[in-house]
XYZ file of C-alpha atoms in Angstrom:
618
model
C -0.407 1.908 15.687
C -3.644 0.475 14.165
C -3.016 -0.930 11.036
C -5.218 -3.324 8.895
C -5.328 -6.589 10.831
C -6.488 -4.951 14.051
C -9.168 -6.750 16.065
C -12.453 -5.154 16.352
C -12.868 -1.930 18.142
C -12.448 -1.925 22.158
C -15.513 -1.983 23.840
C -16.869 1.404 25.173
C -15.056 0.715 28.817
C -11.858 0.829 26.776
C -11.702 3.278 24.548
C -9.410 6.497 25.285
C -9.903 9.458 27.209
C -9.316 12.429 25.510
C -10.543 15.680 26.226
C -12.673 17.334 22.993
C -10.908 20.821 22.401
C -13.228 23.486 22.650
C -15.374 25.020 19.863
C -14.090 28.150 18.003
C -15.005 29.599 14.796
C -15.218 33.321 13.807
C -17.987 33.383 11.641
C -20.294 32.495 14.514
C -23.128 29.877 14.571
C -25.715 28.552 11.882
C -28.981 27.085 12.522
C -29.320 28.121 16.219
C -31.669 31.290 16.803
C -28.348 33.406 16.852
C -27.423 31.474 19.791
C -23.825 30.380 20.607
C -22.665 27.038 22.678
C -19.591 25.564 23.795
C -18.865 22.040 24.751
C -20.062 22.332 28.251
C -23.438 23.451 27.070
C -23.353 20.143 24.729
C -22.954 17.639 27.912
C -24.887 14.639 28.056
C -25.668 14.619 24.368
C -23.500 12.285 21.830
C -21.751 15.110 19.968
C -20.437 14.266 16.075
C -18.351 17.028 14.789
C -18.722 16.792 10.829
C -15.744 19.054 9.326
C -16.667 19.677 5.326
C -16.615 22.620 3.222
C -18.906 23.107 0.756
C -16.832 22.168 -2.344
C -16.363 18.838 -1.350
C -18.402 16.117 -3.266
C -17.383 13.755 -0.127
C -18.495 16.119 2.173
C -22.091 16.522 0.544
C -21.794 12.482 0.526
C -21.488 12.745 4.000
C -24.096 14.747 4.540
C -26.829 12.425 2.933
C -24.976 9.549 5.237
C -25.680 11.167 8.408
C -29.408 12.119 7.608
C -31.045 8.620 8.777
C -28.602 9.018 12.041
C -29.377 12.330 12.796
C -33.455 11.724 12.919
C -33.012 7.799 14.579
C -31.489 9.831 17.368
C -32.412 13.401 17.578
C -33.107 13.309 21.287
C -29.266 11.931 22.137
C -27.306 12.806 19.578
C -26.222 16.530 17.970
C -24.207 17.170 15.083
C -22.750 20.276 14.489
C -20.965 20.748 10.956
C -17.676 22.792 11.675
C -17.740 24.326 8.066
C -13.672 24.692 7.256
C -12.494 26.230 4.212
C -10.663 25.204 1.082
C -11.265 28.408 -1.289
C -11.116 31.918 -0.156
C -14.990 31.986 -1.622
C -15.974 29.587 1.298
C -14.543 31.898 4.151
C -17.125 34.396 3.302
C -19.448 34.134 5.960
C -22.523 34.729 3.493
C -21.445 31.538 1.049
C -21.287 29.443 4.290
C -25.200 30.606 5.329
C -25.812 30.275 0.943
C -24.615 26.549 1.393
C -26.083 25.414 4.654
C -29.432 25.819 2.671
C -28.566 24.628 -0.333
C -27.723 21.516 0.542
C -30.790 21.090 3.543
C -28.387 20.588 6.525
C -30.622 20.464 9.546
C -27.888 20.754 12.568
C -26.409 23.516 13.832
C -22.759 24.819 11.688
C -19.835 26.549 13.105
C -18.307 29.049 10.931
C -14.427 28.609 11.065
C -13.209 30.368 8.424
C -9.735 30.519 9.993
C -9.607 26.416 10.414
C -8.986 27.135 14.293
C -11.244 24.401 15.480
C -9.823 21.901 12.756
C -6.191 22.989 13.938
C -7.186 22.002 17.444
C -8.733 18.684 16.362
C -5.706 17.913 14.314
C -7.632 17.547 11.202
C -6.120 16.393 7.786
C -8.605 16.018 5.339
C -12.196 16.861 4.578
C -14.467 14.917 5.586
C -14.039 13.940 8.851
C -16.048 12.885 11.286
C -15.159 13.259 15.001
C -17.559 11.514 18.178
C -17.658 12.984 20.811
C -19.312 11.059 24.188
C -21.794 12.639 26.488
C -18.814 13.906 29.531
C -16.950 15.398 26.826
C -14.221 13.221 25.187
C -13.152 11.981 21.928
C -14.081 8.108 21.161
C -13.308 8.034 17.686
C -12.380 9.745 14.699
C -13.351 8.870 11.002
C -12.181 10.766 7.581
C -13.909 9.872 4.535
C -16.853 8.015 3.401
C -18.867 5.017 4.615
C -18.896 5.590 8.157
C -22.254 5.592 8.842
C -22.892 2.362 9.634
C -19.765 2.252 12.403
C -21.106 5.898 13.724
C -24.572 4.325 14.231
C -23.056 1.127 16.299
C -20.812 3.595 18.659
C -23.544 5.577 19.137
C -25.639 2.921 20.320
C -23.039 1.570 22.769
C -22.463 4.909 23.762
C -26.401 5.614 24.678
C -26.456 2.431 26.679
C -23.267 2.739 28.394
C -24.132 6.798 29.765
C -27.797 5.402 30.194
C -26.372 3.446 32.729
C -24.086 5.664 34.365
C -26.532 8.550 34.439
C -24.945 10.603 32.229
C -27.062 11.077 28.850
C -29.706 13.585 28.726
C -32.304 13.190 26.146
C -34.367 15.955 25.036
C -34.393 18.694 22.121
C -31.340 19.458 20.598
C -30.088 23.156 19.755
C -31.069 23.102 16.210
C -33.354 25.825 14.808
C -34.570 26.014 11.325
C -33.989 29.094 9.126
C -37.544 30.976 7.984
C -37.835 30.010 4.664
C -37.671 32.909 1.593
C -40.352 32.528 -1.022
C -38.113 32.840 -4.605
C -39.759 30.921 -7.826
C -36.402 29.743 -8.125
C -33.941 28.343 -4.864
C -30.372 27.508 -5.962
C -31.039 26.271 -9.528
C -28.129 24.016 -10.626
C -28.141 24.192 -14.989
C -30.414 25.088 -17.373
C -31.032 23.982 -21.391
C -33.155 26.055 -24.253
C -35.880 23.538 -25.036
C -36.988 23.712 -28.991
C -39.642 25.957 -28.487
C -37.495 28.549 -26.919
C -38.354 28.045 -23.418
C -35.847 26.937 -20.686
C -35.614 24.409 -18.364
C -33.831 25.048 -15.336
C -32.568 22.404 -12.304
C -34.101 23.990 -8.984
C -31.710 22.110 -7.318
C -32.403 22.690 -3.538
C -36.295 22.145 -4.630
C -35.843 18.662 -5.832
C -37.220 20.155 -9.352
C -36.970 20.706 -12.893
C -38.896 24.472 -13.799
C -40.260 25.547 -17.447
C -39.817 29.157 -17.632
C -40.857 31.159 -20.247
C -38.369 32.713 -22.893
C -37.774 35.601 -20.630
C -36.124 33.787 -18.011
C -38.506 34.592 -15.282
C -41.970 33.384 -16.259
C -42.847 29.865 -14.341
C -44.443 27.810 -17.297
C -44.857 24.462 -15.166
C -42.589 22.661 -12.282
C -41.630 19.184 -12.999
C -41.340 17.075 -10.144
C -42.847 16.447 -6.714
C -40.569 18.983 -4.763
C -40.006 16.033 -2.551
C -36.627 14.806 -2.064
C -37.108 11.127 -3.473
C -36.538 8.713 -5.981
C -40.057 8.348 -6.901
C -41.734 8.197 -10.418
C -42.113 11.803 -10.097
C -39.385 12.797 -7.742
C -35.688 14.209 -8.213
C -32.877 14.655 -5.657
C -30.996 17.784 -6.169
C -31.065 17.521 -9.966
C -28.374 19.185 -11.888
C -27.120 18.789 -15.629
C -29.435 18.878 -18.357
C -28.721 17.966 -21.971
C -30.828 17.519 -25.016
C -30.872 14.046 -26.827
C -31.903 13.245 -30.107
C -35.426 12.021 -29.669
C -36.226 15.422 -28.036
C -36.429 13.976 -24.691
C -34.155 15.778 -21.936
C -31.435 13.799 -20.046
C -30.946 14.768 -16.679
C -28.347 14.066 -13.555
C -30.506 13.368 -10.754
C -27.104 14.033 -9.051
C -28.047 12.655 -5.117
C -30.304 9.887 -6.354
C -26.825 8.878 -8.617
C -28.593 8.506 -11.431
C -29.878 9.556 -14.694
C -33.416 10.254 -15.860
C -35.087 11.202 -18.999
C -37.977 13.735 -18.833
C -40.011 13.728 -22.006
C -41.176 17.789 -22.485
C -44.111 16.353 -24.595
C -46.024 14.095 -22.384
C -44.490 15.076 -19.160
C -42.954 11.960 -18.319
C -39.972 10.825 -16.244
C -38.284 7.665 -16.799
C -34.858 6.157 -15.258
C -32.373 5.022 -17.310
C -29.384 4.531 -15.492
C -28.223 3.956 -12.359
C -29.978 1.956 -9.125
C -30.010 5.106 -6.739
C -27.170 3.887 -4.868
C -23.927 5.212 -4.230
C -21.027 3.572 -6.614
C -18.120 2.320 -4.190
C -14.478 0.905 -5.159
C -14.483 -2.849 -6.627
C -18.177 -2.025 -7.809
C -18.705 -3.157 -11.759
C -17.510 0.165 -13.712
C -19.757 -0.953 -17.212
C -22.757 -2.685 -18.442
C -26.549 -2.775 -18.298
C -26.944 0.842 -17.426
C -30.071 -0.298 -14.346
C -27.677 -2.774 -12.887
C -24.626 0.115 -12.147
C -24.326 2.012 -9.614
C -22.965 5.755 -10.268
C -21.906 8.828 -8.081
C -23.273 12.376 -8.167
C -23.437 12.709 -11.304
C -23.219 15.967 -11.443
C -23.680 17.396 -15.745
C -24.322 16.050 -18.712
C -23.435 16.501 -22.581
C -24.858 14.688 -26.176
C -21.280 14.055 -27.986
C -20.139 11.612 -30.072
C -23.034 9.866 -30.303
C -23.589 8.925 -26.760
C -24.310 10.995 -23.425
C -21.019 12.126 -21.347
C -21.082 12.017 -17.645
C -19.383 14.200 -15.258
C -19.171 12.285 -12.547
C -17.981 14.273 -10.011
C -18.340 12.016 -7.182
C -15.573 9.563 -8.253
C -13.424 12.024 -10.134
C -14.264 10.512 -14.156
C -15.413 10.695 -17.136
C -18.352 7.986 -17.487
C -20.507 7.460 -20.746
C -24.379 6.051 -21.579
C -25.331 4.984 -24.706
C -29.374 5.093 -25.116
C -28.309 2.793 -28.177
C -27.577 -0.072 -26.223
C -28.476 0.915 -22.854
C -25.478 0.525 -21.201
C -22.839 2.901 -18.645
C -19.360 2.747 -19.007
C -16.041 4.678 -17.951
C -14.813 6.913 -20.009
C -11.964 8.690 -18.519
C -10.061 8.422 -15.379
C -8.846 6.561 -12.676
C -10.728 7.783 -9.432
C -8.078 9.433 -8.098
C -8.337 12.826 -7.335
C -6.063 15.652 -9.670
C -4.764 17.201 -12.380
C -3.214 14.853 -14.964
C -3.248 14.534 -18.691
C -3.135 12.390 -20.984
C -4.788 9.043 -22.705
C -8.285 9.140 -21.345
C -7.911 6.093 -19.471
C -4.747 7.170 -16.931
C -6.116 11.143 -16.452
C -6.854 12.403 -13.078
C -10.119 15.074 -12.406
C -11.018 16.092 -9.377
C -14.787 16.851 -9.284
C -15.788 17.680 -12.780
C -19.201 19.215 -12.976
C -19.470 20.959 -16.229
C -19.498 19.952 -19.864
C -20.215 21.302 -23.054
C -19.508 19.447 -26.625
C -18.336 21.923 -29.420
C -17.408 20.011 -32.353
C -14.397 17.345 -32.470
C -13.954 18.657 -28.423
C -15.346 17.897 -25.202
C -14.988 21.094 -22.747
C -14.915 19.993 -18.872
C -15.040 22.312 -15.981
C -12.494 20.720 -13.438
C -14.203 22.163 -10.018
C -11.456 21.274 -7.414
C -8.527 22.063 -9.729
C -9.859 25.721 -10.665
C -9.561 24.252 -14.560
C -10.846 24.141 -17.884
C -10.309 21.109 -19.532
C -11.367 19.096 -22.510
C -11.419 15.409 -24.379
C -10.546 15.347 -27.831
C -9.791 11.900 -30.119
C -6.372 10.722 -29.800
C -3.715 11.351 -32.563
C -1.765 8.805 -33.732
C 0.411 7.378 -31.271
C -1.930 8.436 -28.630
C -3.976 6.449 -25.906
C -5.160 3.189 -27.112
C -5.839 2.016 -30.654
C -3.608 4.553 -32.260
C -6.658 7.071 -32.687
C -9.510 5.469 -31.902
C -9.262 6.253 -28.170
C -9.936 9.773 -26.424
C -7.155 12.028 -24.853
C -7.471 14.624 -22.033
C -6.129 17.755 -22.078
C -5.540 21.077 -19.993
C -6.359 24.546 -21.122
C -6.619 26.414 -18.141
C -5.404 25.319 -14.890
C -2.709 24.322 -12.430
C -3.865 21.594 -10.166
C -5.588 21.160 -6.679
C -4.255 24.072 -4.408
C -3.809 26.858 -6.928
C -6.588 29.254 -7.592
C -7.615 32.962 -8.210
C -8.749 35.233 -10.812
C -5.935 36.168 -13.493
C -6.535 37.019 -16.986
C -4.000 37.030 -19.405
C -2.196 33.879 -21.110
C -3.820 30.428 -20.521
C -0.649 29.223 -19.196
C -0.823 31.570 -16.123
C -4.540 32.504 -15.622
C -6.307 30.924 -13.192
C -10.247 30.403 -11.898
C -11.657 29.512 -8.312
C -13.621 26.353 -8.513
C -15.759 26.550 -11.951
C -19.298 24.537 -12.430
C -20.228 25.594 -16.007
C -18.784 25.903 -19.629
C -20.836 26.769 -22.133
C -19.442 26.927 -25.783
C -19.390 29.652 -27.899
C -20.305 30.500 -31.476
C -16.905 32.081 -32.469
C -15.360 28.747 -31.156
C -14.327 29.960 -27.814
C -15.871 28.986 -24.470
C -17.432 30.945 -21.651
C -16.441 29.705 -18.368
C -18.775 29.809 -15.489
C -16.148 31.138 -13.159
C -18.404 30.373 -10.157
C -16.520 31.322 -6.905
C -15.324 34.292 -8.340
C -18.694 35.232 -9.141
C -17.753 35.871 -12.873
C -17.945 34.748 -16.488
C -14.500 34.548 -18.205
C -13.680 33.687 -21.524
C -11.071 31.152 -22.828
C -10.044 31.705 -26.315
C -8.411 28.895 -27.643
C -6.909 30.338 -31.174
C -5.489 32.631 -28.870
C -4.756 30.924 -25.802
C -6.047 33.889 -23.732
C -7.997 34.281 -20.925
C -10.378 37.145 -20.303
C -13.333 38.179 -17.974
C -16.670 38.584 -19.577
C -18.556 39.733 -16.714
C -18.040 40.178 -12.844
C -20.709 40.710 -9.669
C -22.828 37.663 -10.664
C -23.388 35.252 -7.366
C -22.080 31.602 -7.647
C -22.671 31.373 -11.294
C -23.186 27.547 -11.981
C -24.419 27.490 -15.952
C -24.988 29.670 -18.880
C -27.235 29.432 -22.019
C -27.125 31.337 -25.242
C -30.248 32.757 -26.602
C -29.655 34.248 -29.789
C -26.992 37.095 -29.254
C -27.120 36.755 -25.045
C -25.655 34.476 -22.479
C -28.531 33.638 -19.892
C -26.621 32.708 -16.974
C -27.918 30.899 -14.030
C -26.949 32.801 -10.975
C -27.544 30.136 -8.129
C -26.790 32.187 -5.310
C -29.089 34.623 -6.670
C -31.797 31.782 -7.237
C -32.002 33.572 -10.825
C -31.399 33.696 -14.396
C -29.266 36.721 -15.187
C -29.416 37.790 -19.129
C -26.473 39.387 -20.569
C -25.681 40.732 -23.960
C -22.217 38.932 -24.987
C -19.675 41.767 -24.449
C -17.401 43.071 -27.435
C -14.164 43.370 -25.033
C -13.344 42.076 -22.134
C -13.809 43.552 -18.203
C -10.677 44.597 -16.866
C -10.243 42.948 -13.208
C -7.121 42.907 -10.504
C -5.143 40.220 -10.876
C -5.417 37.790 -7.704
C -3.668 34.388 -6.865
C -4.352 32.206 -3.990
C -3.386 28.610 -2.417
C -5.343 26.468 -0.344
C -4.080 27.888 3.156
C -3.337 24.845 5.331
C -0.180 24.045 7.310
C 2.655 21.954 5.742
C 3.709 18.853 8.200
C 7.178 19.351 9.379
C 8.771 16.148 7.745
C 12.435 14.870 7.999
C 14.609 14.029 4.724
C 15.004 10.435 3.481
C 12.596 8.013 4.946
C 9.219 8.384 6.357
C 6.752 5.637 7.140
C 3.449 6.149 5.939
C 0.721 4.360 8.556
C -3.119 4.521 7.906
C -5.172 3.935 11.022
C -8.343 1.710 10.504
C -10.248 0.122 13.100
C -13.691 -2.132 11.839
C -16.653 -1.411 13.970
C -17.807 -3.231 16.661
C -18.761 -6.102 15.447
C -16.758 -6.314 12.184
C -13.966 -7.612 10.979
C -12.054 -6.994 7.785
C -13.346 -8.488 4.761
C -10.744 -11.178 3.016
C -13.003 -13.514 1.490
C -12.052 -12.638 -1.781
C -8.314 -11.304 -1.308
C -7.226 -8.507 0.401
C -9.768 -5.831 2.008
C -7.554 -2.915 1.941
C -5.924 -0.933 -0.567
C -3.407 1.957 -0.568
C -2.276 4.370 -3.370
C 0.155 6.760 -2.973
C 1.889 9.750 -5.448
C 2.804 13.144 -4.895
C 3.124 16.729 -5.931
C 5.459 17.354 -7.665
C 6.192 13.375 -8.612
C 9.931 14.484 -7.962
C 9.172 14.350 -3.918
C 9.251 10.843 -3.915
C 12.202 8.716 -4.631
C 10.319 5.200 -3.206
C 7.497 3.876 -2.037
C 4.887 5.471 -5.139
C 2.033 3.348 -6.458
C -1.061 0.794 -5.260
C -0.563 -1.792 -2.840
C -2.642 -3.785 0.036
C -0.639 -2.616 2.984
C -2.340 0.321 5.189
C 1.370 0.685 5.839
C 3.727 2.496 3.715
C 7.663 3.153 3.734
C 8.320 5.996 1.794
C 11.329 7.451 0.712
C 11.744 11.417 0.154
C 14.409 12.588 -2.906
C 16.808 14.703 -1.992
C 16.452 18.112 -3.221
C 13.040 18.677 -2.884
C 11.888 20.477 0.270
C 8.241 20.445 -0.159
C 5.454 19.562 -2.083
C 2.024 17.489 -1.530
C 1.479 13.959 -0.661
C -1.155 12.040 -2.003
C -2.758 9.271 -0.230
C -6.048 7.531 -1.057
C -6.751 4.390 1.402
C -9.983 1.951 1.085
C -10.958 -0.740 3.581
C -14.169 -3.189 3.321
C -15.658 -4.514 6.557
C -18.335 -6.994 7.293
C -20.418 -8.341 10.013
C -18.264 -10.661 12.342
C -21.058 -13.981 12.337
C -19.992 -16.690 10.913
C -23.548 -18.127 11.022
C -24.556 -15.214 8.835
C -23.855 -16.834 5.221
C -24.645 -12.874 3.732
C -23.081 -10.714 6.241
C -23.691 -6.755 5.418
C -20.285 -5.193 4.137
C -19.525 -1.632 3.982
C -16.584 0.151 2.056
C -14.716 3.034 4.112
C -12.571 5.108 1.618
C -10.783 8.573 1.736
C -8.175 10.677 -0.212
C -5.928 12.831 1.509
C -3.989 15.414 0.189
C -1.054 16.253 2.432
C 1.024 19.457 2.041
C 4.540 18.436 3.498
C 7.573 20.788 4.414
C 10.873 18.822 4.465
C 13.225 19.884 7.513
C 15.662 17.854 9.603
C 13.814 18.394 12.596
C 10.673 17.388 10.795
C 9.210 14.170 11.845
C 9.628 10.523 10.538
C 6.181 9.335 10.656
C 3.187 10.113 8.879
C -0.100 8.850 10.585
C -3.670 9.687 8.787
C -6.412 8.328 10.887
C -9.607 6.235 8.259
C -11.070 5.129 11.056
C -10.479 4.508 14.945
C -8.197 7.016 17.028
C -4.644 7.889 16.200
C -2.204 8.219 18.769
């Protein structure tokens, strides 16, 4: 076992020699001009496998982390995205095709709907990166975010080593870009009705805002250069939009990790929150808005006299107060899951849609396939005995249960919703994205119904008179619907995330998180422990001992008697810095990952669970 106090990574000559399993995917290859590839075809190149799924915000972060490395080492490195789905919708081939274009994936992608390659590489979490050397051996594995610098160092070592051995082959890689398609919108995200009746849409893949005529089709103007960037007139995959009391529009500039304002009158764009850098554990969580890092803000809403932010990247809600120019955390712990209660103790999982409705702020909590809301705490709830906020769930069961089922809210199911819209009668419409449907939740009746089907990845909806205009993201258009008087009858389906459970022995279970600092770095202990481990379980009764937070990356757990299956939730973080005593200001990096590990208790199971944050496991 390699623990948190291990030495820097071994030099290339001492790396373990583990032959890389073959690449298998029933869905075939994308971005290769219809060519298929084996590892033998890629011999002589450094191959980086990126196990991802397009619902996962951490996977999207890693796509962005890898862009610079991919460009810098294009003649020696081949990145291959191995798409490994969580949701049923993500196993559909066309959905993967759409996602590859939506997120500008500029490398080959293997569509692996049955998780064949995932299982061959014993992957346990999204995202996971595996590095294969030019001779076809696995030399490193990294789970989670923050590893691009470590992989950059490793790539440099491999280039030097294999150039000397004569086993490095330079040249063009197998990437073949798809033919561009001409449409007015390309994977639009969110929409807003402007005071004059025009519609403003975040044209996410084209990095612009687009103002449309009231017909929802005629382009009036485009806002932004259309080139990904953080300049005065540039956006990077913008999403949420909300109208401020002063008439400006606030924009969730998602991949820039910032909030911008757009003035429809003057056309001016201004950054009001965020630095352009992604927030990491240990960074400030409140303060002057332009000095605090954000993480993938996905939607915004004006409620309770401030802007509320669905901070998808860290599973929280934040707020921005234009009056004071400050931001801060409003709800959530950064732990991923579905836990209600006082705002500071609640868990979210990639909140992606917000809608203000009187005394409630509705939330589309996408990864738990849930509809949730914020409201003022009652007497004895939350902080301040009524002055704080509490989080409640209307629809949804957790990270692993989803489907399309109407009826009583307690048993109804959604599938990765991205948008929520307040309706005039007090109910809410849910853009049920991966079910391709518009759903309705009626708080008075406690019932969920379906309003419309045969939409393609709806991500938001806005009211226009008696109609509702739906952002049909994967059809690249807005679709106008008349709100129906009756629900659409659909056949109920229920799903659970299909991942094989790990067989574990009853009683004591040793948890090891493997972390090896990158070459030339060491763990940063200048200000105390540089590692963090948080463990919990669903159901909570699964763990008799060992839950909670600590600083060691090894933990002795005890599984409770009588609970035969569940999910262990493990969150690990390690900070490493350049190991150079002469450098007063060493470069430091944070590595972090959350795992949800399904387990089944069996007498023949293992008594040790090993998760790789960075390095190679046993």
